[in-house]
Amino acid sequence: MKLLVRIALLFITSVISFYCLSQKEASMQDLLPGDRYLTNWKVKDSVEIFTGDNLFSYIDGGADIYLEYGFIEVASCKYANLAASSIRVEIYKMTSDSTAFGIFTINSSEKGNPVDLGNKALLYDYYLDFWKGPYFVRCTSGQRDNGLMDTLKLFAGYVNDKIMETGREPKLTNVFRVDKMEFRNIKYITGIIGLGNVFNFGHGAIAGFKEGVIGYYDDKMLFTFSYPDDRKCREWFASAKGKMQMNQKYYDYIQMENGFTIKDKAGTSFCFIPYKRFIIIIKGLGWEEAQPVIEQIRKNLSN
Amino acid sequence: MAKKINRRKFISNTGKLSAAALAGSFVLTGKSSFASLFNLPDIVVINGTHYFQNTIQAMEALGGMGKFVPKGSKVGLLINSDFDVPGTYVNPDISIAAVKMIFDAGASEITKLQVIKPEYWQRSSHYEEYKDMLDSLKVVSSNTFPAEYNEADFVKISPVEGGKSLRETEVVKAWLDCDVFINIPIAKHHATTLLTGALKNIMGVSTRKANVSFHLGSGIKNDPEYLAQCIVDQNLLKKTNLCIMDATEFITNNGPSGPGDIRTEYKIVVGTDIVAIDSLCSSYVGYEHDEILTSVLGNQAGLGTLDFSKLNILELTA
């Protein structure tokens, strides 16, 4: 009798697992256009789906950064037309709106032109990226062909319409609400790989943070890193202070009342300021010039 | 730093550099055999848009392919070809020029250490002319992404002699067995190592399982230092006899698979010091050479020179 019960339970579990898996795959697949979506464009290869660490079997190098942000699943499909042009559509499901926003920002550059899709979309010379809810979507043309730009938008538009979730940018991006300063090319990062793709303070100088935001203003940069609590933040700030002083690429270290300044080889000033559980860094402003900006950032972080 | 030489300028130069420049310029006029009479540069950088011809000219200025490929030798060729979008793979004109020169030097066989898809070669305007030659290349047919271990084509290595992080790996046998190993990478961005170049390209000879262990094997996810050290450790298994780096057109973000912002430098870099070549090319991609962990650790492991300015670099403009 016990054996029968076990077999029955195993059977039910298997059926439920299979059902759940099918549902999951179907839901990601449903976001992708099918064969009949656009005349002359056919699915070239079957849909590929990868989850978790299996992303390494999809992306030949470069999977780490997706995993650092918090990757769940990717659905990818290649389409081809009669003229042998191809377009690949990739939908990355991330762990949250914030991480989808983050992977979108780390992939973004100032060469992108805004397009009205999802929460934010950028069109480049042969690909289009957008994020919406927990999804990061990329549509890539196999060729740099202006004639394919409208088709890219159509594919992206299909996916956009299918994604029902809406998204919110992480709260930390509020630090960029500074009077008379319009920050551009904002990056949201969750680890050292993301940071390394934007700026290198030297090995391990800035680490241990939970999240961070980076924005550009003229030739200046503003960094804000968030730590789990005040104590951790103080520890990492002390570590950063030590490592920056030891780094031969930086000189002219000056201890200030609440923070320090240092210069790089080009003579550019950096201000490092701890505030509650945050480290604020401003590149391109001296200590005095930076004070009004720091004051506003502190207010933004307190709200 | 590299010294720039063009046709008009070379005659006015003196000493070692002018000798090398002379060799380069004779290449331009088709009298390259004089190259061996002079002290040759450690690295040659050639600028220009005719990538097929420029690859040949750069090699002639380095002493000619025959200097690296003895007659009758078996050559293993690793080309970073397996990507689709612009700026992520070696321009096939460069690869075809290399194959032509290797055969011309008298190699008995060339083995592609990684599968190269037909469409890769077809992107070159030289494909039809050299189709038969390309069809004659041997291939490690199971080494295609994501490659799985099999006893016929791969060998398990444990321990990795001299390795600091990499304890075991699975690599293509033909790589270890070839007489001459020629590495043809592209200089481009990589999200974790910042640069994909010659050192990083060596992950092309190992299985997916081995490569994933480079990324995750330290027990800490996303550990750039461990990844870089594993790459360096694997390079200790076999010396690169010649590197032909494509720095013509490449992505500067979203690497290694792209798509991303494309920078055009129109440069092809040839030499044998893979650390120095990576260091030099990191500046094209937008980094200082000591920011690239693979270069720093590669230098520490004795694989080459981090400070490329110590070398004799000849820069030619075709």
Coordinates of C-alpha atoms in Angstrom, one line a residue:
Chain A
M1 CA 0.0 0.0 0.0
K2 CA 2.8 2.4 1.0
L3 CA 4.5 1.6 -2.3
L4 CA 1.4 2.4 -4.2
V5 CA 1.1 5.7 -2.4
R6 CA 4.7 6.6 -3.1
I7 CA 4.3 5.8 -6.8
A8 CA 1.1 7.9 -6.9
L9 CA 2.9 10.8 -5.2
L10 CA 5.8 10.5 -7.6
F11 CA 3.5 10.5 -10.5
I12 CA 1.5 13.5 -9.3
T13 CA 4.8 15.4 -8.6
S14 CA 6.1 14.6 -12.0
V15 CA 2.9 15.7 -13.7
I16 CA 2.8 19.0 -11.7
S17 CA 6.6 19.6 -12.5
F18 CA 6.1 18.9 -16.2
Y19 CA 3.0 21.2 -16.2
C20 CA 4.8 24.0 -14.4
L21 CA 7.8 23.7 -16.7
S22 CA 5.6 23.7 -19.8
Q23 CA 3.7 26.7 -18.5
K24 CA 6.9 28.5 -17.8
E25 CA 8.4 27.9 -21.2
A26 CA 5.2 28.6 -22.9
S27 CA 4.9 32.0 -21.1
M28 CA 8.4 33.1 -22.3
Q29 CA 7.8 31.7 -25.8
D30 CA 4.5 33.5 -25.9
L31 CA 6.3 36.8 -25.7
L32 CA 8.1 36.1 -29.0
P33 CA 6.7 36.7 -32.4
G34 CA 5.7 33.6 -34.4
D35 CA 6.1 32.8 -38.0
R36 CA 3.1 34.6 -39.1
Y37 CA 3.7 37.9 -37.3
L38 CA 5.5 39.6 -40.3
T39 CA 5.1 38.6 -43.9
N40 CA 8.3 37.3 -45.4
W41 CA 9.9 36.8 -42.0
K42 CA 10.1 33.3 -40.7
V43 CA 11.5 31.7 -37.6
K44 CA 14.9 30.5 -38.6
D45 CA 16.0 28.5 -35.6
S46 CA 13.7 27.1 -32.9
V47 CA 13.2 29.1 -29.7
E48 CA 16.0 28.6 -27.2
I49 CA 15.4 28.9 -23.5
F50 CA 18.1 29.0 -20.9
T51 CA 17.7 29.4 -17.1
G52 CA 20.1 30.3 -14.3
D53 CA 23.8 29.3 -14.7
N54 CA 22.9 27.6 -18.0
L55 CA 23.2 31.0 -19.4
F56 CA 26.8 30.1 -20.0
S57 CA 25.6 27.7 -22.6
Y58 CA 23.8 30.5 -24.4
I59 CA 26.2 33.4 -24.2
D60 CA 29.7 32.5 -25.2
G61 CA 31.4 34.7 -22.6
G62 CA 29.7 37.6 -20.9
A63 CA 27.1 35.7 -19.0
D64 CA 28.6 36.8 -15.6
I65 CA 27.2 40.3 -15.8
Y66 CA 23.7 39.0 -16.3
L67 CA 24.1 36.6 -13.3
E68 CA 25.6 39.5 -11.2
Y69 CA 22.4 41.5 -11.8
G70 CA 20.1 38.6 -11.1
F71 CA 19.1 36.6 -14.2
I72 CA 16.3 34.1 -14.3
E73 CA 15.6 33.1 -17.8
V74 CA 16.2 34.0 -21.5
A75 CA 14.1 33.2 -24.5
S76 CA 15.8 33.7 -27.9
C77 CA 14.7 33.3 -31.4
K78 CA 16.3 34.1 -34.8
Y79 CA 14.2 35.2 -37.8
A80 CA 15.1 35.4 -41.4
N81 CA 13.6 36.9 -44.5
L82 CA 13.8 36.0 -48.2
A83 CA 16.7 38.3 -48.7
A84 CA 18.7 36.4 -46.1
S85 CA 18.6 39.2 -43.6
S86 CA 18.3 38.1 -40.0
I87 CA 17.0 39.5 -36.8
R88 CA 17.5 37.9 -33.3
V89 CA 15.0 38.7 -30.5
E90 CA 16.1 38.0 -27.0
I91 CA 14.0 38.4 -23.9
Y92 CA 15.8 38.3 -20.6
K93 CA 13.7 37.8 -17.5
M94 CA 15.5 39.3 -14.5
T95 CA 14.8 39.1 -10.8
S96 CA 13.1 42.5 -10.6
D97 CA 12.3 45.7 -12.3
S98 CA 15.5 47.2 -10.9
T99 CA 17.8 44.5 -12.2
A100 CA 16.1 44.7 -15.7
F101 CA 16.6 48.4 -15.6
G102 CA 20.2 47.8 -14.5
I103 CA 21.1 45.4 -17.3
F104 CA 19.5 47.8 -19.7
T105 CA 21.6 50.7 -18.4
I106 CA 24.9 48.8 -18.4
N107 CA 24.3 47.9 -22.0
S108 CA 23.3 51.4 -23.0
S109 CA 25.5 54.0 -24.5
E110 CA 25.1 57.6 -25.6
K111 CA 24.9 56.5 -29.2
G112 CA 21.4 55.1 -28.6
N113 CA 18.4 57.1 -29.8
P114 CA 15.3 57.0 -27.6
V115 CA 12.3 55.1 -29.0
D116 CA 8.8 55.0 -27.4
L117 CA 8.7 51.4 -26.2
G118 CA 8.5 49.8 -22.7
N119 CA 9.8 51.8 -19.8
K120 CA 12.7 53.0 -21.9
A121 CA 14.1 52.0 -25.3
L122 CA 17.2 52.9 -27.2
L123 CA 17.8 52.3 -30.9
Y124 CA 21.4 51.9 -32.1
D125 CA 22.7 51.5 -35.6
Y126 CA 21.8 47.8 -35.8
Y127 CA 20.0 46.9 -32.6
L128 CA 17.3 48.0 -30.3
D129 CA 17.2 47.5 -26.5
F130 CA 14.3 48.2 -24.1
W131 CA 13.3 47.3 -20.6
K132 CA 9.8 46.8 -19.3
G133 CA 8.9 45.4 -15.8
P134 CA 11.4 42.6 -15.0
Y135 CA 12.3 42.1 -18.7
F136 CA 15.3 43.3 -20.7
V137 CA 14.6 42.9 -24.5
R138 CA 17.2 43.1 -27.3
C139 CA 16.4 42.9 -31.0
T140 CA 19.5 42.6 -33.2
S141 CA 19.9 42.8 -36.9
G142 CA 22.6 40.6 -38.4
Q143 CA 23.6 43.4 -40.7
R144 CA 24.1 47.1 -40.4
D145 CA 21.2 47.9 -42.8
N146 CA 19.1 51.0 -42.3
G147 CA 16.2 49.3 -44.1
L148 CA 15.9 46.9 -41.2
M149 CA 15.5 49.5 -38.5
D150 CA 11.7 49.7 -38.9
T151 CA 11.5 45.9 -38.8
L152 CA 13.5 45.9 -35.6
K153 CA 10.9 48.3 -34.1
L154 CA 8.1 46.0 -35.3
F155 CA 9.6 43.0 -33.6
A156 CA 10.3 45.0 -30.4
G157 CA 6.8 46.4 -30.5
Y158 CA 5.3 42.9 -30.6
V159 CA 7.2 41.9 -27.5
N160 CA 6.4 45.2 -25.8
D161 CA 2.7 44.6 -26.3
K162 CA 2.9 41.1 -24.9
I163 CA 4.6 42.1 -21.7
M164 CA 1.9 43.1 -19.3
E165 CA 4.1 44.1 -16.3
T166 CA 5.0 47.8 -15.8
G167 CA 8.3 48.7 -14.2
R168 CA 9.8 51.2 -11.8
E169 CA 13.3 52.5 -11.7
P170 CA 15.2 51.8 -8.5
K171 CA 14.8 54.4 -5.8
L172 CA 18.5 55.1 -5.7
T173 CA 18.3 56.9 -9.0
N174 CA 16.6 59.7 -7.1
V175 CA 20.1 60.9 -6.2
F176 CA 20.3 62.4 -9.6
R177 CA 17.6 65.0 -8.9
V178 CA 20.1 67.8 -8.4
D179 CA 19.2 71.4 -9.3
K180 CA 20.7 72.7 -12.5
M181 CA 22.4 69.4 -13.2
E182 CA 20.9 67.1 -15.8
F183 CA 22.6 63.7 -15.6
R184 CA 22.9 61.5 -18.6
N185 CA 23.7 57.9 -19.4
I186 CA 22.8 56.7 -15.9
K187 CA 24.0 53.3 -14.9
Y188 CA 22.5 51.1 -12.2
I189 CA 24.9 48.5 -10.9
T190 CA 24.7 45.6 -8.4
G191 CA 28.3 44.4 -8.3
I192 CA 31.9 44.9 -9.2
I193 CA 31.6 43.6 -12.7
G194 CA 29.0 46.3 -13.5
L195 CA 31.2 48.9 -11.8
G196 CA 34.3 47.7 -13.8
N197 CA 32.4 48.2 -17.0
V198 CA 31.9 51.9 -16.1
F199 CA 34.9 53.0 -14.1
N200 CA 37.9 51.4 -12.5
F201 CA 39.0 52.9 -9.1
G202 CA 41.6 50.2 -8.8
H203 CA 41.3 46.6 -7.7
G204 CA 38.9 46.2 -4.9
A205 CA 38.8 49.8 -3.9
I206 CA 35.1 50.0 -4.2
A207 CA 33.4 46.8 -3.3
G208 CA 30.8 45.2 -0.9
F209 CA 28.0 47.4 -2.1
K210 CA 24.4 46.2 -2.6
E211 CA 23.6 48.6 -5.4
G212 CA 25.0 51.7 -7.0
V213 CA 24.2 54.4 -9.5
I214 CA 26.5 56.3 -11.7
G215 CA 25.6 59.4 -13.8
Y216 CA 27.5 61.7 -16.1
Y217 CA 27.2 65.5 -16.1
D218 CA 29.4 67.3 -18.6
D219 CA 32.8 65.8 -17.9
K220 CA 31.9 65.0 -14.3
M221 CA 30.6 61.8 -12.8
L222 CA 28.6 61.1 -9.7
F223 CA 28.7 57.7 -8.0
T224 CA 26.5 56.6 -5.1
F225 CA 27.0 53.2 -3.6
S226 CA 24.5 51.7 -1.1
Y227 CA 25.6 49.3 1.6
P228 CA 23.5 47.0 3.8
D229 CA 23.9 49.2 6.9
D230 CA 25.9 52.1 8.3
R231 CA 28.6 49.9 9.9
K232 CA 29.3 48.0 6.7
C233 CA 29.5 51.3 4.9
R234 CA 32.0 52.7 7.3
E235 CA 34.1 49.6 6.9
W236 CA 34.1 49.8 3.1
F237 CA 34.8 53.5 3.2
A238 CA 37.9 52.9 5.4
S239 CA 39.0 50.2 2.9
A240 CA 38.5 52.5 0.0
K241 CA 40.4 55.3 1.7
G242 CA 43.4 53.0 2.3
K243 CA 43.3 51.5 -1.2
M244 CA 43.0 54.9 -2.9
Q245 CA 46.0 56.2 -1.0
M246 CA 48.1 53.1 -1.9
N247 CA 47.1 53.3 -5.6
Q248 CA 50.0 54.8 -7.6
K249 CA 47.5 56.2 -10.2
Y250 CA 46.3 58.7 -7.6
Y251 CA 48.0 61.4 -5.6
D252 CA 47.4 64.5 -3.5
Y253 CA 45.3 62.8 -0.9
I254 CA 43.7 65.3 1.5
Q255 CA 41.7 64.2 4.6
M256 CA 38.6 66.4 5.0
E257 CA 36.2 66.8 7.9
N258 CA 33.9 64.2 6.5
G259 CA 35.6 62.4 3.7
F260 CA 38.7 62.9 1.6
T261 CA 39.8 64.2 -1.8
I262 CA 42.4 62.7 -4.2
K263 CA 43.5 63.4 -7.7
D264 CA 44.3 61.1 -10.6
K265 CA 47.3 61.4 -12.9
A266 CA 45.4 63.8 -15.2
G267 CA 44.8 66.1 -12.2
T268 CA 41.1 65.4 -11.9
S269 CA 39.7 65.7 -8.4
F270 CA 37.7 63.0 -6.7
C271 CA 35.6 63.7 -3.6
F272 CA 34.8 60.7 -1.4
I273 CA 32.0 61.2 1.2
P274 CA 30.4 58.7 3.5
Y275 CA 26.8 59.4 4.4
K276 CA 24.7 57.0 6.5
R277 CA 24.9 53.7 4.6
F278 CA 26.0 55.4 1.4
I279 CA 29.3 56.3 -0.2
I280 CA 29.1 59.3 -2.5
I281 CA 31.9 60.0 -5.0
I282 CA 32.1 63.0 -7.3
K283 CA 34.7 63.0 -10.1
G284 CA 35.6 66.3 -11.6
L285 CA 34.8 68.7 -8.7
G286 CA 37.0 70.0 -5.9
W287 CA 35.9 69.7 -2.3
E288 CA 34.4 73.2 -2.0
E289 CA 32.7 73.1 -5.4
A290 CA 31.2 69.8 -4.6
Q291 CA 29.5 70.8 -1.3
P292 CA 26.2 72.2 -2.8
V293 CA 25.9 69.0 -4.9
I294 CA 26.7 66.8 -1.9
E295 CA 24.1 68.6 0.2
Q296 CA 21.4 67.9 -2.4
I297 CA 22.4 64.3 -2.7
R298 CA 22.2 63.9 1.0
K299 CA 18.7 65.3 1.0
N300 CA 17.7 63.0 -1.8
L301 CA 19.1 60.0 0.0
S302 CA 17.3 61.0 3.2
N303 CA 13.9 61.1 1.5
Chain B
M1 CA 55.4 53.8 -27.6
A2 CA 54.9 52.7 -31.1
K3 CA 56.7 54.5 -33.8
K4 CA 54.7 55.4 -36.8
I5 CA 56.3 55.0 -40.2
N6 CA 54.8 55.6 -43.6
R7 CA 56.3 55.2 -47.1
R8 CA 57.5 58.8 -47.3
K9 CA 59.0 58.9 -43.9
F10 CA 61.0 55.7 -43.7
I11 CA 63.9 56.8 -45.7
S12 CA 64.7 59.6 -43.2
N13 CA 64.9 57.2 -40.3
T14 CA 68.1 55.7 -39.0
G15 CA 69.3 52.7 -37.0
K16 CA 67.3 49.7 -36.0
L17 CA 64.0 51.3 -36.5
S18 CA 64.8 52.4 -40.0
A19 CA 66.0 49.0 -40.8
A20 CA 62.7 47.6 -39.7
A21 CA 60.9 50.3 -41.5
L22 CA 62.9 49.6 -44.5
A23 CA 61.8 46.0 -44.3
G24 CA 58.2 47.1 -44.0
S25 CA 58.5 49.4 -46.9
F26 CA 60.1 46.8 -49.0
V27 CA 57.1 44.7 -48.2
L28 CA 55.1 47.5 -49.7
T29 CA 57.2 47.2 -52.9
G30 CA 57.3 43.4 -52.8
K31 CA 61.0 42.9 -51.8
S32 CA 60.4 41.5 -48.4
S33 CA 63.3 39.0 -48.4
F34 CA 65.6 41.7 -47.2
A35 CA 63.7 41.8 -43.9
S36 CA 65.8 39.0 -42.4
L37 CA 69.0 41.1 -42.8
F38 CA 67.9 43.5 -40.2
N39 CA 66.9 43.5 -36.6
L40 CA 63.2 42.9 -36.8
P41 CA 60.6 44.5 -34.6
D42 CA 59.0 42.6 -31.7
I43 CA 55.5 43.8 -32.8
V44 CA 54.2 45.2 -36.0
V45 CA 51.1 47.4 -36.2
I46 CA 49.7 48.1 -39.6
N47 CA 47.1 50.7 -40.3
G48 CA 44.8 50.7 -43.3
T49 CA 41.6 49.3 -44.7
H50 CA 42.8 46.6 -47.0
Y51 CA 42.9 43.9 -44.3
F52 CA 43.9 41.0 -46.5
Q53 CA 46.9 42.7 -47.9
N54 CA 47.8 44.5 -44.7
T55 CA 48.0 41.2 -42.8
I56 CA 50.5 40.0 -45.3
Q57 CA 52.5 43.2 -45.1
A58 CA 52.5 43.1 -41.3
M59 CA 53.8 39.6 -41.3
E60 CA 56.5 40.4 -43.9
A61 CA 57.7 43.3 -41.6
L62 CA 57.8 40.8 -38.7
G63 CA 60.1 38.6 -40.7
G64 CA 57.7 36.6 -42.9
M65 CA 55.5 33.6 -42.0
G66 CA 58.4 31.3 -42.8
K67 CA 60.1 32.5 -39.6
F68 CA 57.3 31.0 -37.6
V69 CA 56.1 28.1 -39.7
P70 CA 58.9 25.6 -40.7
K71 CA 58.3 23.6 -43.9
G72 CA 56.3 20.5 -43.2
S73 CA 55.0 21.6 -39.9
K74 CA 51.5 21.0 -38.5
V75 CA 49.8 24.3 -37.6
G76 CA 47.0 24.7 -35.1
L77 CA 44.9 27.8 -35.8
L78 CA 42.6 29.4 -33.3
I79 CA 40.4 32.2 -34.8
N80 CA 37.8 34.1 -32.8
S81 CA 35.1 33.6 -35.4
D82 CA 32.0 32.3 -33.7
F83 CA 30.0 35.5 -33.2
D84 CA 27.4 37.1 -35.5
V85 CA 27.3 40.8 -35.0
P86 CA 29.7 43.4 -36.3
G87 CA 32.8 44.1 -34.2
T88 CA 32.7 40.8 -32.4
Y89 CA 34.7 38.4 -34.7
V90 CA 38.0 38.5 -36.5
N91 CA 37.6 40.0 -40.0
P92 CA 37.7 36.9 -42.3
D93 CA 40.1 38.8 -44.7
I94 CA 42.7 38.6 -42.0
S95 CA 42.1 34.9 -41.3
I96 CA 42.2 34.0 -45.0
A97 CA 45.4 36.0 -45.5
A98 CA 46.9 34.0 -42.5
V99 CA 45.9 30.7 -43.9
K100 CA 47.4 31.6 -47.3
M101 CA 50.7 32.6 -45.8
I102 CA 50.9 29.5 -43.6
F103 CA 50.4 27.2 -46.7
D104 CA 52.8 29.4 -48.7
A105 CA 55.4 28.9 -45.9
G106 CA 55.2 25.1 -46.5
A107 CA 53.0 23.9 -43.6
S108 CA 51.9 20.3 -44.2
E109 CA 48.6 20.8 -42.6
I110 CA 46.5 23.4 -40.8
T111 CA 44.0 22.4 -38.2
K112 CA 41.2 24.7 -37.1
L113 CA 41.1 24.1 -33.4
Q114 CA 37.6 25.3 -33.2
V115 CA 34.8 24.9 -35.7
I116 CA 34.5 27.8 -38.1
K117 CA 31.1 28.1 -39.7
P118 CA 31.0 28.4 -43.5
E119 CA 29.2 31.8 -43.3
Y120 CA 32.2 33.2 -41.5
W121 CA 34.5 32.7 -44.5
Q122 CA 31.7 33.8 -46.9
R123 CA 31.7 37.3 -45.3
S124 CA 35.1 37.8 -47.1
S125 CA 35.4 39.1 -50.6
H126 CA 38.4 36.7 -50.9
Y127 CA 36.3 33.6 -50.1
E128 CA 35.7 32.4 -53.7
E129 CA 39.3 32.8 -54.6
Y130 CA 40.5 30.7 -51.6
K131 CA 37.6 28.4 -51.2
D132 CA 39.5 25.2 -52.1
M133 CA 42.3 26.2 -49.8
L134 CA 39.9 26.8 -46.9
D135 CA 38.1 23.5 -47.6
S136 CA 41.4 21.7 -47.2
L137 CA 41.8 22.7 -43.5
K138 CA 41.4 20.0 -40.9
V139 CA 39.0 20.7 -38.0
V140 CA 38.3 19.6 -34.5
S141 CA 34.7 19.1 -35.4
S142 CA 33.4 18.6 -31.8
N143 CA 34.9 21.8 -30.6
T144 CA 31.9 24.0 -31.3
F145 CA 30.1 26.1 -28.7
P146 CA 29.0 24.7 -26.3
A147 CA 31.7 22.0 -26.7
E148 CA 31.4 18.8 -24.7
Y149 CA 34.3 16.5 -23.8
N150 CA 35.0 13.4 -25.8
E151 CA 38.1 11.2 -25.7
A152 CA 38.8 11.5 -29.4
D153 CA 39.3 15.2 -29.5
F154 CA 39.9 16.4 -26.0
V155 CA 42.3 15.6 -23.1
K156 CA 41.8 16.2 -19.4
I157 CA 44.7 17.8 -17.7
S158 CA 45.1 17.7 -14.0
P159 CA 47.0 19.3 -12.4
V160 CA 47.8 22.2 -14.6
E161 CA 51.5 22.6 -14.2
G162 CA 52.4 26.1 -12.9
G163 CA 48.7 27.0 -12.6
K164 CA 47.7 29.1 -9.6
S165 CA 43.9 28.8 -9.8
L166 CA 43.2 26.3 -12.6
R167 CA 43.4 22.8 -11.1
E168 CA 42.1 20.9 -14.0
T169 CA 40.9 21.6 -17.5
E170 CA 39.7 19.9 -20.7
V171 CA 41.5 21.1 -23.9
V172 CA 41.7 20.1 -27.5
K173 CA 44.4 17.5 -28.2
A174 CA 45.3 19.0 -31.5
W175 CA 46.2 22.2 -29.7
L176 CA 48.8 20.5 -27.6
D177 CA 50.0 18.3 -30.5
C178 CA 50.5 20.9 -33.2
D179 CA 54.0 22.1 -34.1
V180 CA 53.1 25.7 -34.4
F181 CA 50.2 27.4 -32.6
I182 CA 48.8 30.5 -34.2
N183 CA 46.3 32.6 -32.2
I184 CA 44.1 35.0 -34.2
P185 CA 42.0 37.0 -31.7
I186 CA 40.0 40.2 -32.0
A187 CA 40.6 43.0 -29.5
K188 CA 37.2 43.8 -28.1
H189 CA 35.4 44.5 -24.8
H190 CA 34.6 41.8 -22.3
A191 CA 32.2 42.4 -19.5
T192 CA 34.3 40.6 -16.9
T193 CA 37.9 40.7 -18.1
L194 CA 37.3 44.1 -19.9
L195 CA 39.4 42.9 -22.8
T196 CA 39.0 39.9 -25.0
G197 CA 42.3 39.4 -26.8
A198 CA 45.0 36.9 -27.2
L199 CA 45.2 35.5 -23.7
K200 CA 41.4 35.3 -23.3
N201 CA 41.0 33.6 -26.8
I202 CA 42.6 30.5 -25.3
M203 CA 39.3 29.6 -23.8
G204 CA 38.4 28.6 -27.3
V205 CA 40.3 25.4 -27.0
S206 CA 38.6 24.1 -23.9
T207 CA 35.2 22.5 -23.3
R208 CA 32.2 24.5 -22.0
K209 CA 32.4 22.6 -18.7
A210 CA 36.0 23.7 -18.3
N211 CA 35.2 27.3 -19.2
V212 CA 32.3 27.5 -16.8
S213 CA 34.7 26.4 -14.1
F214 CA 36.8 29.4 -15.0
H215 CA 33.8 31.6 -14.2
L216 CA 32.3 29.8 -11.2
G217 CA 35.1 27.6 -9.9
S218 CA 36.3 29.8 -7.1
G219 CA 33.1 29.3 -5.2
I220 CA 32.4 33.0 -5.6
K221 CA 30.1 33.9 -8.5
N222 CA 31.5 36.7 -10.6
D223 CA 35.1 36.6 -9.6
P224 CA 37.1 38.5 -12.3
E225 CA 40.5 37.8 -10.7
Y226 CA 39.8 34.0 -10.6
L227 CA 38.7 34.0 -14.2
A228 CA 41.7 36.0 -15.3
Q229 CA 44.1 33.7 -13.4
C230 CA 42.5 30.6 -15.0
I231 CA 42.9 32.1 -18.4
V232 CA 46.6 32.7 -17.7
D233 CA 47.0 29.2 -16.2
Q234 CA 45.6 27.6 -19.4
N235 CA 48.0 29.7 -21.5
L236 CA 50.9 28.0 -19.6
L237 CA 50.0 24.7 -21.3
K238 CA 51.1 25.8 -24.7
K239 CA 53.1 28.7 -26.0
T240 CA 51.6 30.9 -28.7
N241 CA 54.1 30.9 -31.5
L242 CA 52.4 33.7 -33.4
C243 CA 49.6 36.1 -32.7
I244 CA 47.7 38.0 -35.4
M245 CA 45.3 40.4 -33.6
D246 CA 42.4 42.1 -35.4
A247 CA 42.1 45.6 -34.0
T248 CA 40.4 46.9 -37.1
E249 CA 36.7 47.2 -36.0
F250 CA 35.5 46.1 -32.6
I251 CA 32.9 46.6 -29.9
T252 CA 33.9 48.8 -26.9
N253 CA 31.0 47.7 -24.7
N254 CA 28.6 44.8 -24.3
G255 CA 31.3 42.3 -25.0
P256 CA 32.2 39.8 -25.9
S257 CA 29.1 38.9 -27.9
G258 CA 27.7 42.4 -28.5
P259 CA 25.9 44.1 -30.0
G260 CA 27.7 47.2 -28.9
D261 CA 29.3 50.5 -29.8
I262 CA 31.8 49.9 -32.6
R263 CA 35.2 51.6 -32.8
T264 CA 37.3 51.5 -35.9
E265 CA 41.1 51.6 -35.6
Y266 CA 41.9 49.9 -38.8
K267 CA 44.9 48.2 -37.1
I268 CA 46.3 44.7 -37.4
V269 CA 48.9 43.8 -34.8
V270 CA 51.3 40.9 -35.2
G271 CA 53.9 39.4 -32.9
T272 CA 54.7 36.6 -30.5
D273 CA 54.4 38.4 -27.1
I274 CA 50.8 37.9 -26.4
V275 CA 50.8 39.9 -23.1
A276 CA 52.4 42.9 -24.9
I277 CA 49.9 42.6 -27.8
D278 CA 47.0 42.5 -25.4
S279 CA 48.4 45.4 -23.4
L280 CA 48.9 47.5 -26.6
C281 CA 45.4 46.6 -27.9
S282 CA 43.7 47.4 -24.5
S283 CA 44.5 51.0 -25.2
Y284 CA 42.6 50.8 -28.5
V285 CA 39.6 49.4 -26.7
G286 CA 39.8 52.2 -24.1
Y287 CA 41.7 50.8 -21.1
E288 CA 45.1 51.3 -19.6
H289 CA 47.2 48.1 -19.9
D290 CA 47.5 47.6 -16.2
E291 CA 43.7 47.6 -15.8
I292 CA 43.6 44.3 -17.7
L293 CA 43.9 41.6 -15.1
T294 CA 44.8 38.9 -17.7
S295 CA 47.7 41.0 -18.9
V296 CA 48.9 41.8 -15.4
L297 CA 48.7 38.2 -14.3
G298 CA 50.1 36.9 -17.6
N299 CA 53.1 39.1 -17.1
Q300 CA 53.6 37.8 -13.6
A301 CA 53.4 34.2 -14.9
G302 CA 56.1 34.9 -17.4
L303 CA 53.9 34.9 -20.5
G304 CA 55.1 38.2 -21.8
T305 CA 55.7 41.9 -21.3
L306 CA 53.1 44.1 -19.6
D307 CA 54.8 47.4 -20.5
F308 CA 54.8 47.2 -24.2
S309 CA 56.8 50.4 -24.5
K310 CA 59.9 48.4 -23.6
L311 CA 59.5 46.6 -26.9
N312 CA 60.5 47.5 -30.4
I313 CA 57.1 48.3 -32.0
L314 CA 57.0 49.2 -35.7
E315 CA 53.9 51.0 -36.8
L316 CA 53.2 51.1 -40.5
T317 CA 50.7 52.9 -42.6
A318 CA 49.7 50.9 -45.7

